[in-house]
Coordinates of C-alpha atoms and ligand atoms in Angstrom, one line a residue:
M1 CA -24.3 98.3 -57.9
T2 CA -26.5 95.3 -58.8
P3 CA -24.9 92.1 -57.4
G4 CA -24.0 90.0 -60.5
P5 CA -24.6 86.3 -61.2
R6 CA -22.8 83.7 -58.9
L7 CA -24.2 80.2 -58.9
V8 CA -24.8 80.1 -62.7
L9 CA -21.2 81.0 -63.5
R10 CA -19.1 78.3 -65.3
A11 CA -16.3 78.6 -62.7
R12 CA -18.8 76.9 -60.3
R13 CA -18.9 73.8 -62.5
P14 CA -16.4 73.9 -65.3
Q15 CA -17.5 70.6 -66.8
G16 CA -21.1 71.9 -67.3
T17 CA -24.5 70.9 -65.9
Q18 CA -26.5 68.2 -67.5
V19 CA -30.3 68.6 -67.2
A20 CA -32.1 65.3 -67.5
L21 CA -35.6 65.2 -68.8
A22 CA -36.0 61.5 -68.8
P23 CA -33.8 58.4 -68.6
G24 CA -31.5 58.6 -71.7
L25 CA -32.4 62.2 -72.4
A26 CA -30.3 65.0 -71.1
L27 CA -29.3 68.5 -72.3
G28 CA -25.8 69.8 -71.8
G29 CA -24.0 66.6 -72.8
R30 CA -22.8 65.5 -76.2
A31 CA -26.3 65.0 -77.6
F32 CA -28.0 67.8 -79.4
V33 CA -31.7 67.8 -78.4
V34 CA -34.5 69.0 -80.7
M35 CA -37.8 70.1 -79.2
A36 CA -40.6 70.6 -81.8
G37 CA -44.3 71.1 -82.1
P38 CA -47.0 73.6 -82.6
C39 CA -47.1 77.0 -81.0
A40 CA -50.4 76.1 -79.3
V41 CA -52.2 72.9 -78.6
E42 CA -55.5 73.3 -80.6
D43 CA -57.3 70.0 -80.4
A44 CA -56.5 66.3 -80.0
A45 CA -56.1 65.6 -83.7
Q46 CA -53.7 68.5 -84.2
I47 CA -51.4 67.7 -81.3
G48 CA -51.6 63.9 -82.0
G49 CA -50.7 64.5 -85.6
A50 CA -47.8 66.8 -84.6
A51 CA -46.5 64.3 -82.1
A52 CA -46.4 61.6 -84.7
V53 CA -44.4 63.8 -87.0
V54 CA -42.0 64.9 -84.2
A55 CA -41.3 61.3 -83.1
E56 CA -40.9 60.0 -86.6
A57 CA -38.5 62.8 -87.5
G58 CA -36.3 61.7 -84.6
C59 CA -36.9 64.6 -82.2
A60 CA -36.9 64.0 -78.4
V61 CA -39.4 66.6 -77.1
L62 CA -42.9 67.7 -78.1
R63 CA -43.7 71.4 -77.5
G64 CA -47.2 72.9 -77.3
G65 CA -48.5 75.9 -75.5
A66 CA -51.7 75.6 -73.5
F67 CA -51.5 78.7 -71.3
K68 CA -50.6 81.2 -74.0
P69 CA -49.2 84.7 -73.3
R70 CA -50.9 86.6 -76.2
T71 CA -50.3 90.2 -77.0
S72 CA -54.0 90.8 -77.5
P73 CA -56.7 89.6 -75.2
Y74 CA -58.9 88.8 -78.2
A75 CA -56.3 86.3 -79.6
F76 CA -56.6 82.6 -78.9
Q77 CA -55.5 82.1 -75.3
G78 CA -54.9 78.4 -75.4
L79 CA -56.8 75.5 -74.0
G80 CA -55.4 75.8 -70.5
A81 CA -55.3 72.6 -68.3
A82 CA -57.2 70.6 -70.9
G83 CA -54.5 71.5 -73.5
V84 CA -51.7 70.4 -71.1
R85 CA -53.5 67.0 -70.7
L86 CA -53.7 66.6 -74.5
L87 CA -50.1 67.5 -74.9
A88 CA -48.9 65.1 -72.2
G89 CA -51.1 62.3 -73.6
A90 CA -49.9 62.8 -77.2
A91 CA -46.2 62.9 -76.1
Q92 CA -46.5 59.8 -74.0
R93 CA -48.1 57.8 -76.8
Q94 CA -45.1 58.6 -79.1
G95 CA -42.4 58.1 -76.4
L96 CA -41.7 61.8 -76.3
V97 CA -41.4 64.1 -73.3
A98 CA -43.3 67.4 -73.3
V99 CA -42.4 71.1 -72.8
S100 CA -45.1 73.7 -72.1
E101 CA -45.2 77.3 -70.9
I102 CA -46.4 78.1 -67.4
L103 CA -47.7 81.6 -66.8
D104 CA -48.7 81.3 -63.1
A105 CA -47.5 79.1 -60.3
A106 CA -51.1 78.5 -59.4
D107 CA -51.5 76.4 -62.6
L108 CA -48.8 74.0 -61.5
P109 CA -51.2 71.1 -60.6
A110 CA -52.1 71.0 -64.4
F111 CA -48.4 70.4 -65.3
E112 CA -48.1 67.0 -63.7
G113 CA -47.2 65.1 -66.9
I114 CA -44.9 67.8 -68.3
A115 CA -41.1 67.1 -68.1
L116 CA -40.0 70.7 -68.8
L117 CA -41.6 73.8 -67.6
Q118 CA -41.2 76.8 -69.9
V119 CA -40.9 80.3 -68.6
G120 CA -41.6 82.5 -71.6
A121 CA -39.9 85.7 -72.7
R122 CA -42.6 87.8 -71.2
N123 CA -42.1 86.2 -67.8
M124 CA -38.3 86.1 -67.6
Q125 CA -38.4 88.6 -64.8
N126 CA -41.6 87.4 -63.1
F127 CA -39.8 86.9 -59.9
A128 CA -42.7 85.4 -58.0
L129 CA -42.9 82.7 -60.7
L130 CA -39.2 82.1 -60.7
K131 CA -39.2 81.8 -56.9
A132 CA -42.0 79.3 -57.0
L133 CA -40.3 77.2 -59.7
A134 CA -37.0 77.3 -57.7
Q135 CA -38.8 75.4 -55.0
L136 CA -39.8 72.6 -57.3
R137 CA -36.6 70.8 -58.3
R138 CA -38.1 70.2 -61.8
P139 CA -36.4 71.2 -65.1
V140 CA -37.1 74.7 -66.2
L141 CA -36.6 76.2 -69.7
L142 CA -35.9 79.9 -69.2
K143 CA -36.3 82.1 -72.3
R144 CA -34.5 85.4 -72.6
A145 CA -36.9 88.4 -72.7
A146 CA -37.0 90.3 -76.0
S147 CA -35.2 93.3 -74.5
A148 CA -33.1 91.7 -71.7
T149 CA -29.4 92.0 -71.5
V150 CA -27.4 88.8 -71.1
T151 CA -26.7 89.8 -67.5
E152 CA -30.4 90.2 -66.8
W153 CA -31.1 86.8 -68.4
L154 CA -28.4 85.1 -66.3
L155 CA -29.7 86.9 -63.1
A156 CA -33.2 85.5 -63.8
A157 CA -31.6 82.0 -64.0
E158 CA -29.7 82.9 -60.8
Y159 CA -33.1 83.2 -59.0
L160 CA -33.8 79.5 -59.8
L161 CA -30.4 78.3 -58.7
A162 CA -30.4 80.6 -55.6
G163 CA -33.8 79.0 -54.6
G164 CA -32.3 75.5 -55.0
N165 CA -33.2 74.5 -58.5
E166 CA -30.2 73.7 -60.7
Q167 CA -32.1 72.1 -63.5
V168 CA -32.2 75.1 -65.7
I169 CA -31.9 75.3 -69.5
L170 CA -31.4 78.8 -71.1
C171 CA -33.2 79.6 -74.4
E172 CA -32.4 82.5 -76.7
R173 CA -35.5 83.5 -78.8
G174 CA -34.5 86.8 -80.4
S175 CA -34.4 90.4 -79.3
R176 CA -36.6 93.2 -80.4
G177 CA -34.5 95.1 -83.0
F178 CA -35.1 97.7 -85.7
E179 CA -35.6 95.2 -88.6
P180 CA -39.3 94.8 -89.6
A181 CA -38.5 92.0 -92.1
T182 CA -38.1 89.6 -89.2
R183 CA -40.2 89.3 -86.0
N184 CA -37.1 89.6 -83.8
T185 CA -33.4 89.6 -84.2
L186 CA -31.7 86.2 -83.4
D187 CA -28.9 87.0 -81.0
L188 CA -26.6 84.0 -81.5
S189 CA -23.8 85.8 -79.9
A190 CA -25.7 86.1 -76.7
A191 CA -26.5 82.3 -76.7
V192 CA -22.8 81.5 -77.3
L193 CA -21.8 83.9 -74.6
A194 CA -24.3 82.4 -72.1
K195 CA -22.9 79.0 -72.9
R196 CA -19.3 80.2 -72.2
E197 CA -20.2 82.2 -69.1
T198 CA -22.5 79.7 -67.4
H199 CA -22.5 75.9 -66.8
L200 CA -26.1 75.6 -67.9
P201 CA -27.3 74.1 -71.2
V202 CA -28.2 76.7 -73.8
I203 CA -30.7 76.2 -76.7
V204 CA -32.2 78.5 -79.3
D205 CA -35.7 79.1 -80.6
P206 CA -35.3 80.3 -84.2
S207 CA -39.0 80.3 -84.8
H208 CA -39.9 83.2 -82.5
A209 CA -36.5 84.9 -83.4
T210 CA -37.4 85.2 -87.0
G211 CA -41.2 84.7 -87.4
R212 CA -40.5 83.2 -90.8
R213 CA -40.6 79.5 -91.7
E214 CA -38.1 79.7 -94.5
L215 CA -35.4 81.1 -92.1
V216 CA -35.8 78.4 -89.4
V217 CA -33.9 75.5 -90.9
P218 CA -30.8 77.5 -92.0
L219 CA -30.6 79.3 -88.6
S220 CA -31.1 75.9 -86.8
L221 CA -28.1 74.6 -88.6
A222 CA -26.1 77.7 -87.4
V223 CA -27.2 76.9 -83.8
A224 CA -25.8 73.4 -84.2
A225 CA -22.6 74.7 -85.7
A226 CA -22.2 77.2 -82.8
G227 CA -21.8 74.4 -80.2
L228 CA -25.1 75.0 -78.4
D229 CA -27.2 72.2 -76.9
G230 CA -30.4 72.1 -78.8
L231 CA -33.4 73.8 -80.5
L232 CA -37.0 74.7 -79.8
V233 CA -38.8 75.0 -83.1
E234 CA -42.5 75.4 -84.1
M235 CA -44.0 72.8 -86.4
H236 CA -47.6 72.5 -87.3
P237 CA -49.2 69.7 -89.4
R238 CA -51.2 72.4 -91.3
P239 CA -49.6 75.8 -90.7
A240 CA -52.3 77.5 -92.8
D241 CA -54.9 76.5 -90.3
A242 CA -52.8 77.3 -87.2
L243 CA -54.6 79.4 -84.5
C244 CA -51.2 80.9 -83.5
D245 CA -47.9 81.7 -85.3
G246 CA -48.6 79.8 -88.5
A247 CA -46.2 81.9 -90.5
Q248 CA -43.2 80.6 -88.5
A249 CA -44.4 77.0 -88.2
L250 CA -42.3 74.5 -90.1
L251 CA -44.2 72.0 -92.3
P252 CA -43.7 68.4 -91.4
D253 CA -41.3 68.0 -94.4
D254 CA -39.2 71.0 -93.2
L255 CA -38.7 69.3 -89.8
R256 CA -37.7 66.0 -91.5
E257 CA -35.2 68.0 -93.7
L258 CA -33.8 69.7 -90.6
M259 CA -33.3 66.4 -88.8
R260 CA -31.6 64.9 -91.8
S261 CA -29.2 67.9 -92.1
L262 CA -28.2 68.1 -88.5
P263 CA -25.9 65.1 -88.1
A264 CA -23.2 66.4 -90.6
V265 CA -23.1 69.8 -89.0
L266 CA -23.0 68.4 -85.5
A267 CA -20.2 66.0 -86.4
A268 CA -18.1 69.0 -87.5
V269 CA -18.2 70.3 -83.9
D270 CA -17.8 66.9 -82.3
R271 CA -21.4 66.6 -81.3
E272 CA -24.2 64.2 -82.3
P273 CA -28.0 64.3 -82.4
W274 CA -29.9 62.7 -79.6
R275 CA -30.8 59.2 -80.9
P276 CA -34.3 57.9 -81.1
A277 CA -32.9 54.5 -80.3
E278 CA -33.2 55.8 -76.7
R279 CA -36.9 56.4 -77.2
R280 CA -38.0 53.0 -75.8
K281 CA -36.4 53.9 -72.5
V282 CA -38.1 57.3 -72.5
A283 CA -41.4 55.7 -73.3
L284 CA -40.9 53.2 -70.4
R285 CA -40.0 56.0 -67.9
Ligands
LIG1 C1 -43.6 80.1 -77.0 O1 -42.5 79.5 -77.1 O2 -44.7 79.6 -77.1 C2 -43.5 81.6 -76.8 C3 -44.6 82.2 -76.4 O3 -42.3 82.1 -76.9 P1 -41.7 83.4 -76.3 O4 -41.9 83.4 -74.9 O5 -40.2 83.3 -76.7 O6 -42.3 84.6 -77.0
LIG2 MN1 -45.4 80.7 -80.9

């Protein structure tokens, strides 16, 4: 029989783990944290424009992929290390912290200015990558694979904790289902279950879960109502021109609407949005 998860279990830390990304910015506490930005960093103007929108809307974290895991080798593969530098610079100028996906531990030197290292759905069981990130003692965002069970997801997180890294945030991003109308099927029950069963913060990515812009704001509000710790959403200044995932990218106005709608939903579950009043401290980190 496969030995089950141990260190991630809530019984190990009933009060829950808080993962700090910067002074004044932690996941797993009362504050609900929104991470937003384009699927991929495309150029300086695009990521700079996105960063300005993300900061102005009141989000805490700027996302942007630079090492992209694309299904086709002929699709845009990302700007690599140069893209990570553009992301880190754009985030810093706006007092944001950055999250970006790492595909290979050999690329770690490029991720110096990145507060949160994302392990994507396709790499959830890349055990060599998990073991390398376990050594780092840096925050890791671990996405659930499209066909992973909750136990497999928690065991992937267990690799990070077993190797000594407790700074782990879980992210549900939809499972492959039978419904062609959406890109994946958002498994909110799995996210709530992971939150109950582990002491780790849990967030949701409704962008990859649905593949459809118009579904992202309503499902984001459901995530907030479900008592989870935050969101990872795609937003592009001009989705029609996006090199990747344009159909699921929020417009700047959609992100503003989401951020205006969140406080009332969060108040109903005794939570509050992360406050940009803290941004100065983040910028001075
Ligand atoms: C992403 O967030 O850029 C991404 C590739 O997502 P996923 O790993 O969930 O497909
Ligand atoms: Mn994407």
